[in-house]
Amino acid sequence: RKEVEQDPGPFNVPEGATVAFNCTYSNSASQSFFWYRQDCRKEPKLLMSVYSSGNEDGRFTAQLNRASQYISLLIRDSKLSDSATYLCVVNKAGTYKYIFGTGTRLKVLA
Amino acid sequence: DAGVIQSPRHEVTEMGQEVTLRCKPISGHDYLFWYRQTMMRGLELLIYFNNNVPIDDSGMPEDRFSAKMPNASFSTLKIQPSEPRDSAVYFCASRDGDMNTEAFFGQGTRLTVV
């Protein structure tokens, strides 16, 4: 089993739609979780950290489910500019080794 | 701060040649990471340093790859000899010591080995 797994997509959604991605991780002792965004031929950039209590930033909501070992990202009112690859990141427990999922590709259609 | 700076941005080399990729982390960051990204395997962590010391190099694919960090402001990733399967985008990232803060990535080096 991979340490961090994501559905590669692509998710094709119309503008204004709500879309959700999940990411599962294998190590129950992992402590730090993030969602990064990567545009085509660019470097990954932090979208948001994922806290135990869940957190929201505008149209984006991140959740952590420790019991089932997954994190989620919800995007409301999708914009064309949200089209990108979304990478889930989890640390290897007790270390600064950050493992990236292979990413979920989102295309928002006009 | 200018962010993480990598050079060169693009490198095309012939099989068998030595390739050196360079990275300048953000000042004050004491962790530096080298990643490789391909379509097939995504982003793979090759090695990371803490205070210039290599901590985990288990992701380095083979002895042809080596990385150094002679000081807090500079790191290199060397491939010798290079092979076509090394073609990928190589990213350098840095972060501070708070486990809950983000890593900042450089713009990457796109390596093509022909």
PDB file of C-alpha atoms in Angstrom:
ATOM      1  CA  ARG A   1       0.000   0.000   0.000  1.00  0.00           C
ATOM      2  CA  LYS A   2       1.292   3.475  -0.858  1.00  0.00           C
ATOM      3  CA  GLU A   3       1.952   5.808   2.052  1.00  0.00           C
ATOM      4  CA  VAL A   4      -0.293   8.492   0.570  1.00  0.00           C
ATOM      5  CA  GLU A   5      -2.956   7.763  -2.050  1.00  0.00           C
ATOM      6  CA  GLN A   6      -5.136  10.037  -4.136  1.00  0.00           C
ATOM      7  CA  ASP A   7      -7.559   9.532  -6.995  1.00  0.00           C
ATOM      8  CA  PRO A   8      -5.677  10.978  -9.992  1.00  0.00           C
ATOM      9  CA  GLY A   9      -8.859  12.198 -11.703  1.00  0.00           C
ATOM     10  CA  PRO A  10      -9.334  14.213 -13.794  1.00  0.00           C
ATOM     11  CA  PHE A  11     -12.382  15.717 -12.163  1.00  0.00           C
ATOM     12  CA  ASN A  12     -14.185  17.790 -14.789  1.00  0.00           C
ATOM     13  CA  VAL A  13     -16.756  20.075 -13.190  1.00  0.00           C
ATOM     14  CA  PRO A  14     -18.753  23.108 -14.375  1.00  0.00           C
ATOM     15  CA  GLU A  15     -18.140  26.545 -12.946  1.00  0.00           C
ATOM     16  CA  GLY A  16     -20.003  27.043  -9.709  1.00  0.00           C
ATOM     17  CA  ALA A  17     -19.994  23.362  -8.786  1.00  0.00           C
ATOM     18  CA  THR A  18     -18.849  21.929  -5.490  1.00  0.00           C
ATOM     19  CA  VAL A  19     -16.139  19.297  -5.700  1.00  0.00           C
ATOM     20  CA  ALA A  20     -14.433  17.173  -3.051  1.00  0.00           C
ATOM     21  CA  PHE A  21     -11.208  15.205  -3.029  1.00  0.00           C
ATOM     22  CA  ASN A  22     -10.051  12.611  -0.553  1.00  0.00           C
ATOM     23  CA  CYS A  23      -6.580  11.419   0.291  1.00  0.00           C
ATOM     24  CA  THR A  24      -5.761   8.362   2.398  1.00  0.00           C
ATOM     25  CA  TYR A  25      -2.571   7.813   4.360  1.00  0.00           C
ATOM     26  CA  SER A  26      -1.144   4.626   5.781  1.00  0.00           C
ATOM     27  CA  ASN A  27       0.697   5.709   8.946  1.00  0.00           C
ATOM     28  CA  SER A  28      -1.703   6.351  11.798  1.00  0.00           C
ATOM     29  CA  ALA A  29       1.000   8.275  13.708  1.00  0.00           C
ATOM     30  CA  SER A  30       1.374  10.981  11.054  1.00  0.00           C
ATOM     31  CA  GLN A  31       1.019  14.453  12.560  1.00  0.00           C
ATOM     32  CA  SER A  32       1.123  17.077   9.827  1.00  0.00           C
ATOM     33  CA  PHE A  33      -1.165  17.324   6.821  1.00  0.00           C
ATOM     34  CA  PHE A  34      -1.358  19.794   3.976  1.00  0.00           C
ATOM     35  CA  TRP A  35      -2.983  20.426   0.632  1.00  0.00           C
ATOM     36  CA  TYR A  36      -0.775  21.913  -2.047  1.00  0.00           C
ATOM     37  CA  ARG A  37      -1.789  23.183  -5.449  1.00  0.00           C
ATOM     38  CA  GLN A  38       0.330  22.748  -8.554  1.00  0.00           C
ATOM     39  CA  ASP A  39      -0.326  24.511 -11.841  1.00  0.00           C
ATOM     40  CA  CYS A  40       0.962  23.074 -15.086  1.00  0.00           C
ATOM     41  CA  ARG A  41       4.764  23.337 -15.344  1.00  0.00           C
ATOM     42  CA  LYS A  42       4.984  25.232 -12.045  1.00  0.00           C
ATOM     43  CA  GLU A  43       6.164  24.389  -8.566  1.00  0.00           C
ATOM     44  CA  PRO A  44       3.764  23.155  -5.849  1.00  0.00           C
ATOM     45  CA  LYS A  45       2.437  25.872  -3.544  1.00  0.00           C
ATOM     46  CA  LEU A  46       0.678  25.553  -0.234  1.00  0.00           C
ATOM     47  CA  LEU A  47      -3.097  25.804  -0.482  1.00  0.00           C
ATOM     48  CA  MET A  48      -3.853  25.128   3.163  1.00  0.00           C
ATOM     49  CA  SER A  49      -2.772  23.186   6.201  1.00  0.00           C
ATOM     50  CA  VAL A  50      -5.177  20.619   7.611  1.00  0.00           C
ATOM     51  CA  TYR A  51      -5.932  20.833  11.318  1.00  0.00           C
ATOM     52  CA  SER A  52      -7.540  18.208  13.521  1.00  0.00           C
ATOM     53  CA  SER A  53     -10.643  20.322  14.023  1.00  0.00           C
ATOM     54  CA  GLY A  54     -10.988  21.051  10.322  1.00  0.00           C
ATOM     55  CA  ASN A  55     -10.425  24.452   8.791  1.00  0.00           C
ATOM     56  CA  GLU A  56     -11.887  26.739   6.193  1.00  0.00           C
ATOM     57  CA  ASP A  57     -10.373  29.408   3.980  1.00  0.00           C
ATOM     58  CA  GLY A  58     -12.937  31.138   1.816  1.00  0.00           C
ATOM     59  CA  ARG A  59     -14.323  28.593  -0.631  1.00  0.00           C
ATOM     60  CA  PHE A  60     -11.965  25.870   0.559  1.00  0.00           C
ATOM     61  CA  THR A  61     -12.560  23.510   3.489  1.00  0.00           C
ATOM     62  CA  ALA A  62     -10.126  20.873   4.711  1.00  0.00           C
ATOM     63  CA  GLN A  63     -10.982  18.031   7.052  1.00  0.00           C
ATOM     64  CA  LEU A  64      -8.956  15.360   8.830  1.00  0.00           C
ATOM     65  CA  ASN A  65     -10.429  11.994   9.786  1.00  0.00           C
ATOM     66  CA  ARG A  66      -7.867  10.211  11.945  1.00  0.00           C
ATOM     67  CA  ALA A  67     -10.018   7.156  12.584  1.00  0.00           C
ATOM     68  CA  SER A  68     -10.276   6.388   8.879  1.00  0.00           C
ATOM     69  CA  GLN A  69      -6.901   7.930   8.040  1.00  0.00           C
ATOM     70  CA  TYR A  70      -7.928  10.327   5.337  1.00  0.00           C
ATOM     71  CA  ILE A  71      -7.974  14.030   4.671  1.00  0.00           C
ATOM     72  CA  SER A  72     -10.386  15.819   2.402  1.00  0.00           C
ATOM     73  CA  LEU A  73     -10.581  19.055   0.457  1.00  0.00           C
ATOM     74  CA  LEU A  74     -13.886  20.652  -0.482  1.00  0.00           C
ATOM     75  CA  ILE A  75     -14.040  23.437  -3.034  1.00  0.00           C
ATOM     76  CA  ARG A  76     -17.297  25.387  -3.252  1.00  0.00           C
ATOM     77  CA  ASP A  77     -18.405  27.608  -6.134  1.00  0.00           C
ATOM     78  CA  SER A  78     -15.597  26.397  -8.406  1.00  0.00           C
ATOM     79  CA  LYS A  79     -13.858  28.986 -10.563  1.00  0.00           C
ATOM     80  CA  LEU A  80     -12.015  28.468 -13.835  1.00  0.00           C
ATOM     81  CA  SER A  81      -8.877  29.518 -11.979  1.00  0.00           C
ATOM     82  CA  ASP A  82      -9.235  26.546  -9.632  1.00  0.00           C
ATOM     83  CA  SER A  83      -8.135  24.248 -12.483  1.00  0.00           C
ATOM     84  CA  ALA A  84      -4.911  22.657 -11.257  1.00  0.00           C
ATOM     85  CA  THR A  85      -3.523  19.524  -9.636  1.00  0.00           C
ATOM     86  CA  TYR A  86      -4.151  19.209  -5.907  1.00  0.00           C
ATOM     87  CA  LEU A  87      -1.505  17.374  -3.920  1.00  0.00           C
ATOM     88  CA  CYS A  88      -2.036  15.881  -0.515  1.00  0.00           C
ATOM     89  CA  VAL A  89       0.998  15.876   1.806  1.00  0.00           C
ATOM     90  CA  VAL A  90       1.541  13.872   4.977  1.00  0.00           C
ATOM     91  CA  ASN A  91       4.583  13.684   7.199  1.00  0.00           C
ATOM     92  CA  LYS A  92       6.184  10.371   8.094  1.00  0.00           C
ATOM     93  CA  ALA A  93       5.505  10.101  11.799  1.00  0.00           C
ATOM     94  CA  GLY A  94       8.174  11.624  13.988  1.00  0.00           C
ATOM     95  CA  THR A  95      10.162  12.970  11.061  1.00  0.00           C
ATOM     96  CA  TYR A  96      10.332  15.910   8.704  1.00  0.00           C
ATOM     97  CA  LYS A  97       9.957  13.531   5.770  1.00  0.00           C
ATOM     98  CA  TYR A  98       6.947  14.825   3.858  1.00  0.00           C
ATOM     99  CA  ILE A  99       5.296  12.399   1.471  1.00  0.00           C
ATOM    100  CA  PHE A 100       3.299  13.738  -1.451  1.00  0.00           C
ATOM    101  CA  GLY A 101       0.392  11.995  -3.084  1.00  0.00           C
ATOM    102  CA  THR A 102       0.467  11.780  -6.849  1.00  0.00           C
ATOM    103  CA  GLY A 103      -2.163  14.494  -7.078  1.00  0.00           C
ATOM    104  CA  THR A 104      -5.754  14.912  -8.224  1.00  0.00           C
ATOM    105  CA  ARG A 105      -6.280  16.872 -11.385  1.00  0.00           C
ATOM    106  CA  LEU A 106      -9.220  19.295 -11.462  1.00  0.00           C
ATOM    107  CA  LYS A 107     -10.588  20.974 -14.578  1.00  0.00           C
ATOM    108  CA  VAL A 108     -13.301  23.569 -14.113  1.00  0.00           C
ATOM    109  CA  LEU A 109     -15.252  24.053 -17.310  1.00  0.00           C
ATOM    110  CA  ALA A 110     -16.976  27.231 -18.485  1.00  0.00           C
TER     111      ALA A 110
ATOM    112  CA  ASP B   1      13.444  37.202   0.436  1.00  0.00           C
ATOM    113  CA  ALA B   2      13.541  35.961  -3.152  1.00  0.00           C
ATOM    114  CA  GLY B   3      12.319  32.507  -2.227  1.00  0.00           C
ATOM    115  CA  VAL B   4      14.045  29.227  -3.037  1.00  0.00           C
ATOM    116  CA  ILE B   5      16.290  29.674  -6.039  1.00  0.00           C
ATOM    117  CA  GLN B   6      17.245  26.814  -8.320  1.00  0.00           C
ATOM    118  CA  SER B   7      19.558  26.718 -11.285  1.00  0.00           C
ATOM    119  CA  PRO B   8      19.585  25.970 -14.086  1.00  0.00           C
ATOM    120  CA  ARG B   9      15.876  26.116 -14.991  1.00  0.00           C
ATOM    121  CA  HIS B  10      16.411  23.775 -17.909  1.00  0.00           C
ATOM    122  CA  GLU B  11      19.184  21.317 -18.653  1.00  0.00           C
ATOM    123  CA  VAL B  12      19.610  19.103 -21.681  1.00  0.00           C
ATOM    124  CA  THR B  13      22.530  16.737 -21.570  1.00  0.00           C
ATOM    125  CA  GLU B  14      23.769  13.612 -23.237  1.00  0.00           C
ATOM    126  CA  MET B  15      23.673  10.237 -21.590  1.00  0.00           C
ATOM    127  CA  GLY B  16      26.818   9.606 -19.580  1.00  0.00           C
ATOM    128  CA  GLN B  17      27.490  13.242 -18.776  1.00  0.00           C
ATOM    129  CA  GLU B  18      27.631  14.659 -15.272  1.00  0.00           C
ATOM    130  CA  VAL B  19      24.784  16.948 -14.251  1.00  0.00           C
ATOM    131  CA  THR B  20      24.822  19.317 -11.285  1.00  0.00           C
ATOM    132  CA  LEU B  21      21.670  20.999 -10.012  1.00  0.00           C
ATOM    133  CA  ARG B  22      21.889  23.896  -7.579  1.00  0.00           C
ATOM    134  CA  CYS B  23      19.658  25.271  -4.868  1.00  0.00           C
ATOM    135  CA  LYS B  24      19.692  28.291  -2.586  1.00  0.00           C
ATOM    136  CA  PRO B  25      17.153  27.895   0.240  1.00  0.00           C
ATOM    137  CA  ILE B  26      15.279  30.669   1.964  1.00  0.00           C
ATOM    138  CA  SER B  27      17.488  32.368   4.533  1.00  0.00           C
ATOM    139  CA  GLY B  28      16.824  31.076   8.040  1.00  0.00           C
ATOM    140  CA  HIS B  29      15.303  27.797   6.927  1.00  0.00           C
ATOM    141  CA  ASP B  30      17.150  24.886   8.440  1.00  0.00           C
ATOM    142  CA  TYR B  31      15.545  22.091   6.431  1.00  0.00           C
ATOM    143  CA  LEU B  32      16.242  21.515   2.738  1.00  0.00           C
ATOM    144  CA  PHE B  33      14.604  18.880   0.548  1.00  0.00           C
ATOM    145  CA  TRP B  34      15.309  17.540  -2.935  1.00  0.00           C
ATOM    146  CA  TYR B  35      12.341  16.077  -4.828  1.00  0.00           C
ATOM    147  CA  ARG B  36      12.017  14.541  -8.280  1.00  0.00           C
ATOM    148  CA  GLN B  37       8.744  14.700 -10.224  1.00  0.00           C
ATOM    149  CA  THR B  38       7.711  12.505 -13.143  1.00  0.00           C
ATOM    150  CA  MET B  39       4.339  11.759 -14.665  1.00  0.00           C
ATOM    151  CA  MET B  40       4.555   8.124 -13.663  1.00  0.00           C
ATOM    152  CA  ARG B  41       5.743   8.458 -10.073  1.00  0.00           C
ATOM    153  CA  GLY B  42       4.690  11.941  -9.008  1.00  0.00           C
ATOM    154  CA  LEU B  43       6.797  13.844  -6.479  1.00  0.00           C
ATOM    155  CA  GLU B  44       9.392  11.619  -4.813  1.00  0.00           C
ATOM    156  CA  LEU B  45      11.551  12.777  -1.923  1.00  0.00           C
ATOM    157  CA  LEU B  46      15.177  12.022  -2.723  1.00  0.00           C
ATOM    158  CA  ILE B  47      16.978  13.403   0.327  1.00  0.00           C
ATOM    159  CA  TYR B  48      16.617  16.006   3.025  1.00  0.00           C
ATOM    160  CA  PHE B  49      19.043  17.971   5.183  1.00  0.00           C
ATOM    161  CA  ASN B  50      18.759  19.561   8.596  1.00  0.00           C
ATOM    162  CA  ASN B  51      21.335  22.212   9.447  1.00  0.00           C
ATOM    163  CA  ASN B  52      23.386  21.104   6.438  1.00  0.00           C
ATOM    164  CA  VAL B  53      23.491  17.465   7.574  1.00  0.00           C
ATOM    165  CA  PRO B  54      21.819  14.762   5.457  1.00  0.00           C
ATOM    166  CA  ILE B  55      19.095  13.150   7.552  1.00  0.00           C
ATOM    167  CA  ASP B  56      17.388  10.740   5.184  1.00  0.00           C
ATOM    168  CA  ASP B  57      18.720   9.770   1.765  1.00  0.00           C
ATOM    169  CA  SER B  58      16.641   6.621   1.377  1.00  0.00           C
ATOM    170  CA  GLY B  59      14.944   8.073  -1.673  1.00  0.00           C
ATOM    171  CA  MET B  60      18.139   8.519  -3.653  1.00  0.00           C
ATOM    172  CA  PRO B  61      17.655   6.051  -6.499  1.00  0.00           C
ATOM    173  CA  GLU B  62      21.194   4.755  -6.803  1.00  0.00           C
ATOM    174  CA  ASP B  63      24.855   5.550  -6.385  1.00  0.00           C
ATOM    175  CA  ARG B  64      24.844   7.748  -9.455  1.00  0.00           C
ATOM    176  CA  PHE B  65      23.017  10.353  -7.382  1.00  0.00           C
ATOM    177  CA  SER B  66      24.715  12.393  -4.678  1.00  0.00           C
ATOM    178  CA  ALA B  67      23.753  15.534  -2.765  1.00  0.00           C
ATOM    179  CA  LYS B  68      25.719  17.954  -0.662  1.00  0.00           C
ATOM    180  CA  MET B  69      25.030  20.987   1.458  1.00  0.00           C
ATOM    181  CA  PRO B  70      28.347  22.685   2.206  1.00  0.00           C
ATOM    182  CA  ASN B  71      26.686  25.606   3.989  1.00  0.00           C
ATOM    183  CA  ALA B  72      23.282  26.924   5.003  1.00  0.00           C
ATOM    184  CA  SER B  73      22.750  28.808   1.761  1.00  0.00           C
ATOM    185  CA  PHE B  74      23.692  26.277  -0.885  1.00  0.00           C
ATOM    186  CA  SER B  75      23.019  22.688  -1.906  1.00  0.00           C
ATOM    187  CA  THR B  76      23.790  20.593  -4.966  1.00  0.00           C
ATOM    188  CA  LEU B  77      22.345  17.441  -6.446  1.00  0.00           C
ATOM    189  CA  LYS B  78      24.701  15.636  -8.779  1.00  0.00           C
ATOM    190  CA  ILE B  79      24.008  12.826 -11.219  1.00  0.00           C
ATOM    191  CA  GLN B  80      27.027  11.030 -12.629  1.00  0.00           C
ATOM    192  CA  PRO B  81      26.725   9.443 -15.108  1.00  0.00           C
ATOM    193  CA  SER B  82      23.298  10.590 -16.251  1.00  0.00           C
ATOM    194  CA  GLU B  83      20.837   8.271 -17.989  1.00  0.00           C
ATOM    195  CA  PRO B  84      17.685   8.966 -20.044  1.00  0.00           C
ATOM    196  CA  ARG B  85      15.510   7.624 -17.198  1.00  0.00           C
ATOM    197  CA  ASP B  86      16.777  10.466 -15.003  1.00  0.00           C
ATOM    198  CA  SER B  87      14.775  12.904 -17.125  1.00  0.00           C
ATOM    199  CA  ALA B  88      12.370  14.654 -14.758  1.00  0.00           C
ATOM    200  CA  VAL B  89      11.735  17.920 -12.975  1.00  0.00           C
ATOM    201  CA  TYR B  90      13.892  18.264  -9.867  1.00  0.00           C
ATOM    202  CA  PHE B  91      12.579  20.519  -7.118  1.00  0.00           C
ATOM    203  CA  CYS B  92      14.351  21.903  -4.116  1.00  0.00           C
ATOM    204  CA  ALA B  93      12.288  23.022  -1.115  1.00  0.00           C
ATOM    205  CA  SER B  94      13.094  24.557   2.254  1.00  0.00           C
ATOM    206  CA  ARG B  95      11.260  25.092   5.529  1.00  0.00           C
ATOM    207  CA  ASP B  96      11.814  26.138   9.091  1.00  0.00           C
ATOM    208  CA  GLY B  97      11.726  23.837  12.102  1.00  0.00           C
ATOM    209  CA  ASP B  98       8.030  24.089  12.890  1.00  0.00           C
ATOM    210  CA  MET B  99       6.519  20.828  11.678  1.00  0.00           C
ATOM    211  CA  ASN B 100       3.209  22.535  10.977  1.00  0.00           C
ATOM    212  CA  THR B 101       4.538  25.182   8.640  1.00  0.00           C
ATOM    213  CA  GLU B 102       4.804  24.806   4.919  1.00  0.00           C
ATOM    214  CA  ALA B 103       7.731  23.939   2.718  1.00  0.00           C
ATOM    215  CA  PHE B 104       8.511  26.469  -0.006  1.00  0.00           C
ATOM    216  CA  PHE B 105       9.517  25.139  -3.391  1.00  0.00           C
ATOM    217  CA  GLY B 106      11.873  26.509  -5.982  1.00  0.00           C
ATOM    218  CA  GLN B 107      10.750  26.714  -9.590  1.00  0.00           C
ATOM    219  CA  GLY B 108      12.475  23.438 -10.408  1.00  0.00           C
ATOM    220  CA  THR B 109      15.055  22.248 -12.910  1.00  0.00           C
ATOM    221  CA  ARG B 110      13.682  20.442 -15.933  1.00  0.00           C
ATOM    222  CA  LEU B 111      16.296  17.842 -16.848  1.00  0.00           C
ATOM    223  CA  THR B 112      16.327  16.030 -20.159  1.00  0.00           C
ATOM    224  CA  VAL B 113      18.927  13.343 -20.777  1.00  0.00           C
ATOM    225  CA  VAL B 114      19.173  12.283 -24.402  1.00  0.00           C
TER     226      VAL B 114
END
